[in-house]
């Protein structure tokens, strides 16, 4: 397996609305996608484009969200995960499993509509890592 | 100011040597640059290329390093900062200052040989943010 594109960095926030204002007005973002809910994951998501990658803003949908604990420790938000692309999610999963890096739960459809899984920070140098199958249309931002 | 390239994500590690092995053998990195010391910053640095960006591995040079506290809280390492490019570091500095986002210390030369400054997480949605002037040769990885 070869290291793929850094698809996005995931940034937790207590408020996507306020974060979008920050990314537009402070950081100069010009391409902010529509926010949408991922109720199965307990999060609301909004992608902000950089010229070569994306920021994924993630906000908890309610107090049972997996993000709630993160924001309790980091009330202003902060760096949550990084996401790399792979050409074949099943091959990638098998490769990580063979190295005893066990994905957190089953492979599922992620925010870009392609299969993803997460790897635990304890197995990944302290970095919560998302592995995402590249969009089939070859789009940089699928 | 327009949001620039995500030049790199900074990942703190107790051992660049072990992290390089991880990035090569687990993540499949094929382009790992030579590590080098930045004694004025108290860190050793090593860049790992992704197809569209870079990972900056950073290890404390000694116990007085600014990274020492981070690693005390995160012994395995973890996400430390993100770095965005700007065309003109002085213009960027003025723009952030005008928004009351005060850079941490003076502008200095960063790991890519161009001027940089850092912004405090409390001003940046919890994200320690490096602002870096793009390399003048236009190289993606200057």
Coordinates of C-alpha atoms in Angstrom, one line a residue:
Chain A
X1 CA 0.0 0.0 0.0
X2 CA 1.3 3.4 -1.0
X3 CA 0.6 6.5 1.1
X4 CA -2.3 8.3 -0.7
X5 CA -3.6 11.9 -0.8
X6 CA -4.2 13.7 2.4
X7 CA -7.9 14.0 1.6
X8 CA -8.7 16.2 4.6
X9 CA -8.0 17.1 8.2
X10 CA -10.9 16.7 10.6
X11 CA -11.4 19.7 12.9
X12 CA -13.9 19.4 15.7
X13 CA -16.0 22.4 16.5
X14 CA -18.9 23.3 18.9
X15 CA -20.4 25.3 16.0
X16 CA -20.0 24.7 12.3
X17 CA -21.8 28.0 11.7
X18 CA -19.2 29.9 13.8
X19 CA -16.3 27.9 12.3
X20 CA -17.4 28.6 8.7
X21 CA -17.4 32.3 9.6
X22 CA -13.8 31.9 11.0
X23 CA -12.6 30.0 7.9
X24 CA -14.1 32.6 5.6
X25 CA -13.3 35.8 7.4
X26 CA -10.0 34.9 9.1
X27 CA -8.5 32.2 6.9
X28 CA -9.9 33.5 3.6
X29 CA -11.7 30.3 2.5
X30 CA -13.6 30.8 -0.7
X31 CA -15.1 27.4 -1.2
X32 CA -17.2 26.2 1.6
X33 CA -19.5 23.3 0.9
X34 CA -23.0 22.8 2.3
X35 CA -23.1 21.3 5.8
X36 CA -25.0 18.1 6.3
X37 CA -25.9 15.7 9.0
X38 CA -24.5 12.2 9.4
X39 CA -27.0 10.9 12.0
X40 CA -25.5 7.4 12.1
X41 CA -22.3 9.0 13.2
X42 CA -23.8 11.6 15.5
X43 CA -22.2 14.4 13.7
X44 CA -22.8 17.3 11.4
X45 CA -20.1 17.9 8.7
X46 CA -19.0 20.7 6.5
X47 CA -16.1 20.7 4.1
X48 CA -13.9 23.7 3.4
X49 CA -11.6 23.5 0.4
X50 CA -8.0 24.4 0.4
X51 CA -6.2 24.5 -3.0
X52 CA -4.8 21.0 -2.4
X53 CA -6.9 19.4 0.3
X54 CA -9.9 20.0 2.6
X55 CA -10.8 20.8 6.2
X56 CA -13.7 18.7 7.5
X57 CA -15.5 20.7 10.2
X58 CA -17.4 18.3 12.5
X59 CA -19.9 19.2 15.1
X60 CA -21.8 16.8 17.5
X61 CA -25.4 16.3 16.7
X62 CA -26.3 15.7 20.3
X63 CA -24.8 14.8 23.7
X64 CA -24.5 11.1 22.7
X65 CA -22.2 12.0 19.8
X66 CA -18.7 10.5 19.8
X67 CA -17.5 14.1 19.6
X68 CA -19.0 15.1 22.9
X69 CA -16.1 13.8 24.9
X70 CA -13.6 15.4 22.6
X71 CA -15.3 18.8 23.0
X72 CA -15.5 18.4 26.8
X73 CA -11.7 18.2 26.8
X74 CA -11.3 20.8 24.1
X75 CA -14.3 23.2 24.4
X76 CA -13.1 25.5 21.6
X77 CA -12.6 22.6 19.2
X78 CA -9.4 21.3 17.8
X79 CA -7.6 18.8 15.5
X80 CA -9.6 15.6 15.6
X81 CA -8.3 13.3 12.8
X82 CA -6.5 13.1 9.5
X83 CA -7.8 11.2 6.4
X84 CA -5.8 9.6 3.7
X85 CA -7.0 8.1 0.4
X86 CA -6.5 4.6 -0.8
X87 CA -7.4 3.0 -4.1
X88 CA -9.1 -0.1 -2.6
X89 CA -10.7 0.0 0.9
X90 CA -10.8 -3.7 1.3
X91 CA -7.1 -4.2 0.4
X92 CA -6.2 -1.4 2.8
X93 CA -8.3 -2.9 5.6
X94 CA -6.6 -6.2 5.1
X95 CA -3.1 -4.6 5.1
X96 CA -3.8 -2.8 8.4
X97 CA -5.2 -5.9 10.0
X98 CA -2.2 -7.9 8.9
X99 CA -0.1 -5.3 10.9
X100 CA -2.4 -5.7 13.9
X101 CA -3.8 -2.2 13.3
X102 CA -7.5 -3.1 13.9
X103 CA -10.0 -0.7 12.3
X104 CA -12.6 0.8 14.7
X105 CA -15.8 -1.0 13.6
X106 CA -16.8 -2.1 10.2
X107 CA -16.1 -0.3 6.9
X108 CA -18.9 2.2 6.2
X109 CA -19.8 4.9 3.8
X110 CA -18.1 8.2 4.8
X111 CA -18.8 11.9 4.3
X112 CA -17.6 11.8 0.7
X113 CA -19.8 8.8 -0.2
X114 CA -17.0 6.3 -0.5
X115 CA -16.1 3.5 2.0
X116 CA -14.0 4.5 5.0
X117 CA -12.8 3.1 8.3
X118 CA -10.9 4.7 11.3
X119 CA -7.8 3.5 13.0
X120 CA -7.2 4.1 16.7
X121 CA -4.6 6.8 17.8
X122 CA -2.9 4.2 20.0
X123 CA -2.0 2.2 16.9
X124 CA -1.1 5.3 14.8
X125 CA 1.4 7.4 16.7
X126 CA -1.3 9.2 18.6
X127 CA -3.2 10.3 15.4
X128 CA -6.8 9.2 14.9
X129 CA -6.6 8.2 11.2
X130 CA -9.4 7.8 8.7
X131 CA -8.7 5.7 5.6
X132 CA -11.0 6.5 2.7
X133 CA -11.4 5.0 -0.7
X134 CA -10.8 7.6 -3.4
X135 CA -13.8 8.7 -5.3
X136 CA -14.2 6.6 -8.4
X137 CA -14.6 9.7 -10.7
X138 CA -11.1 10.7 -9.8
X139 CA -12.3 14.0 -8.4
X140 CA -10.0 15.5 -5.8
X141 CA -13.0 16.4 -3.7
X142 CA -15.4 13.5 -4.3
Chain B
X1 CA -6.1 37.1 2.1
X2 CA -7.2 33.8 0.4
X3 CA -6.8 30.4 2.1
X4 CA -3.6 28.9 0.7
X5 CA -2.2 25.4 0.3
X6 CA -2.2 23.1 3.3
X7 CA 1.6 22.8 3.2
X8 CA 1.8 20.2 6.0
X9 CA 0.4 18.8 9.2
X10 CA 2.7 18.8 12.1
X11 CA 2.8 15.5 14.1
X12 CA 4.7 15.4 17.3
X13 CA 6.6 12.2 18.1
X14 CA 9.0 11.0 20.8
X15 CA 11.1 9.4 18.1
X16 CA 11.5 10.5 14.4
X17 CA 13.3 7.3 13.7
X18 CA 10.4 5.2 14.9
X19 CA 7.9 7.4 13.2
X20 CA 9.7 7.2 9.9
X21 CA 9.5 3.4 10.2
X22 CA 5.8 3.7 10.9
X23 CA 5.1 6.0 7.9
X24 CA 7.1 3.8 5.6
X25 CA 6.0 0.4 6.7
X26 CA 2.4 1.0 7.9
X27 CA 1.3 4.0 5.8
X28 CA 3.4 3.2 2.7
X29 CA 5.3 6.5 2.5
X30 CA 7.8 6.4 -0.3
X31 CA 9.3 9.9 -0.1
X32 CA 10.8 10.6 3.3
X33 CA 13.2 13.6 3.5
X34 CA 16.4 13.8 5.6
X35 CA 15.7 14.7 9.2
X36 CA 17.4 17.9 10.5
X37 CA 17.7 19.8 13.7
X38 CA 16.3 23.3 14.3
X39 CA 18.2 24.1 17.5
X40 CA 16.7 27.6 17.9
X41 CA 13.2 25.9 18.1
X42 CA 14.4 23.0 20.2
X43 CA 13.1 20.5 17.7
X44 CA 14.3 17.9 15.1
X45 CA 12.2 17.8 12.0
X46 CA 11.5 15.3 9.2
X47 CA 9.1 15.8 6.3
X48 CA 7.2 12.9 4.7
X49 CA 5.5 13.6 1.4
X50 CA 2.0 12.7 0.5
X51 CA 1.0 13.1 -3.1
X52 CA -0.6 16.5 -2.3
X53 CA 0.9 17.7 1.0
X54 CA 3.4 16.7 3.7
X55 CA 3.6 15.4 7.2
X56 CA 6.1 17.2 9.4
X57 CA 7.4 14.9 12.1
X58 CA 8.7 16.9 15.0
X59 CA 10.7 15.5 17.9
X60 CA 12.0 17.5 20.9
X61 CA 15.8 18.1 20.9
X62 CA 15.9 18.1 24.7
X63 CA 13.8 18.6 27.9
X64 CA 13.6 22.4 27.4
X65 CA 11.9 21.9 24.0
X66 CA 8.4 23.5 23.5
X67 CA 7.4 20.0 22.5
X68 CA 8.2 18.5 25.9
X69 CA 5.0 19.5 27.5
X70 CA 2.9 18.3 24.5
X71 CA 4.6 14.9 24.7
X72 CA 4.1 14.7 28.5
X73 CA 0.4 14.9 27.8
X74 CA 0.6 12.8 24.7
X75 CA 3.4 10.3 25.2
X76 CA 2.8 8.4 21.9
X77 CA 2.8 11.7 20.0
X78 CA -0.1 13.2 18.1
X79 CA -1.4 16.0 15.9
X80 CA 0.4 19.2 16.8
X81 CA -0.3 21.9 14.2
X82 CA -1.4 22.6 10.7
X83 CA 0.4 24.9 8.2
X84 CA -1.0 27.0 5.4
X85 CA 0.8 28.8 2.7
X86 CA 0.5 32.5 2.0
X87 CA 2.1 34.5 -0.8
X88 CA 3.4 37.3 1.4
X89 CA 4.2 36.7 5.1
X90 CA 4.1 40.4 6.1
X91 CA 0.7 41.0 4.5
X92 CA -0.6 37.9 6.3
X93 CA 0.8 39.0 9.6
X94 CA -0.8 42.4 9.3
X95 CA -4.1 40.8 8.3
X96 CA -4.1 38.5 11.4
X97 CA -3.0 41.3 13.7
X98 CA -5.8 43.5 12.3
X99 CA -8.2 40.7 13.5
X100 CA -6.6 40.6 16.9
X101 CA -5.0 37.2 16.2
X102 CA -1.6 38.0 17.5
X103 CA 1.3 35.8 16.2
X104 CA 3.4 34.0 18.8
X105 CA 6.6 35.8 18.6
X106 CA 8.3 37.4 15.6
X107 CA 8.3 36.1 12.1
X108 CA 11.2 33.7 11.6
X109 CA 12.6 31.3 9.1
X110 CA 10.8 28.0 9.2
X111 CA 11.7 24.4 8.3
X112 CA 11.2 25.0 4.6
X113 CA 13.5 28.1 4.6
X114 CA 10.8 30.6 4.1
X115 CA 9.3 33.0 6.8
X116 CA 6.7 31.7 9.1
X117 CA 4.8 32.5 12.3
X118 CA 2.5 30.6 14.5
X119 CA -1.0 31.6 15.8
X120 CA -2.3 30.4 19.2
X121 CA -5.0 27.7 19.3
X122 CA -7.2 29.9 21.5
X123 CA -7.5 32.3 18.5
X124 CA -7.9 29.6 15.9
X125 CA -10.7 27.3 16.9
X126 CA -8.4 25.2 19.1
X127 CA -5.9 24.6 16.2
X128 CA -2.2 25.6 16.6
X129 CA -1.7 27.2 13.1
X130 CA 1.5 27.9 11.2
X131 CA 1.4 30.5 8.5
X132 CA 4.2 30.0 5.9
X133 CA 5.3 32.1 3.0
X134 CA 5.3 29.9 -0.2
X135 CA 8.7 29.0 -1.5
X136 CA 9.6 31.5 -4.2
X137 CA 10.5 28.8 -6.8
X138 CA 6.9 27.7 -6.7
X139 CA 7.9 24.2 -5.6
X140 CA 5.1 22.4 -3.9
X141 CA 7.6 21.2 -1.3
X142 CA 10.0 24.0 -1.0

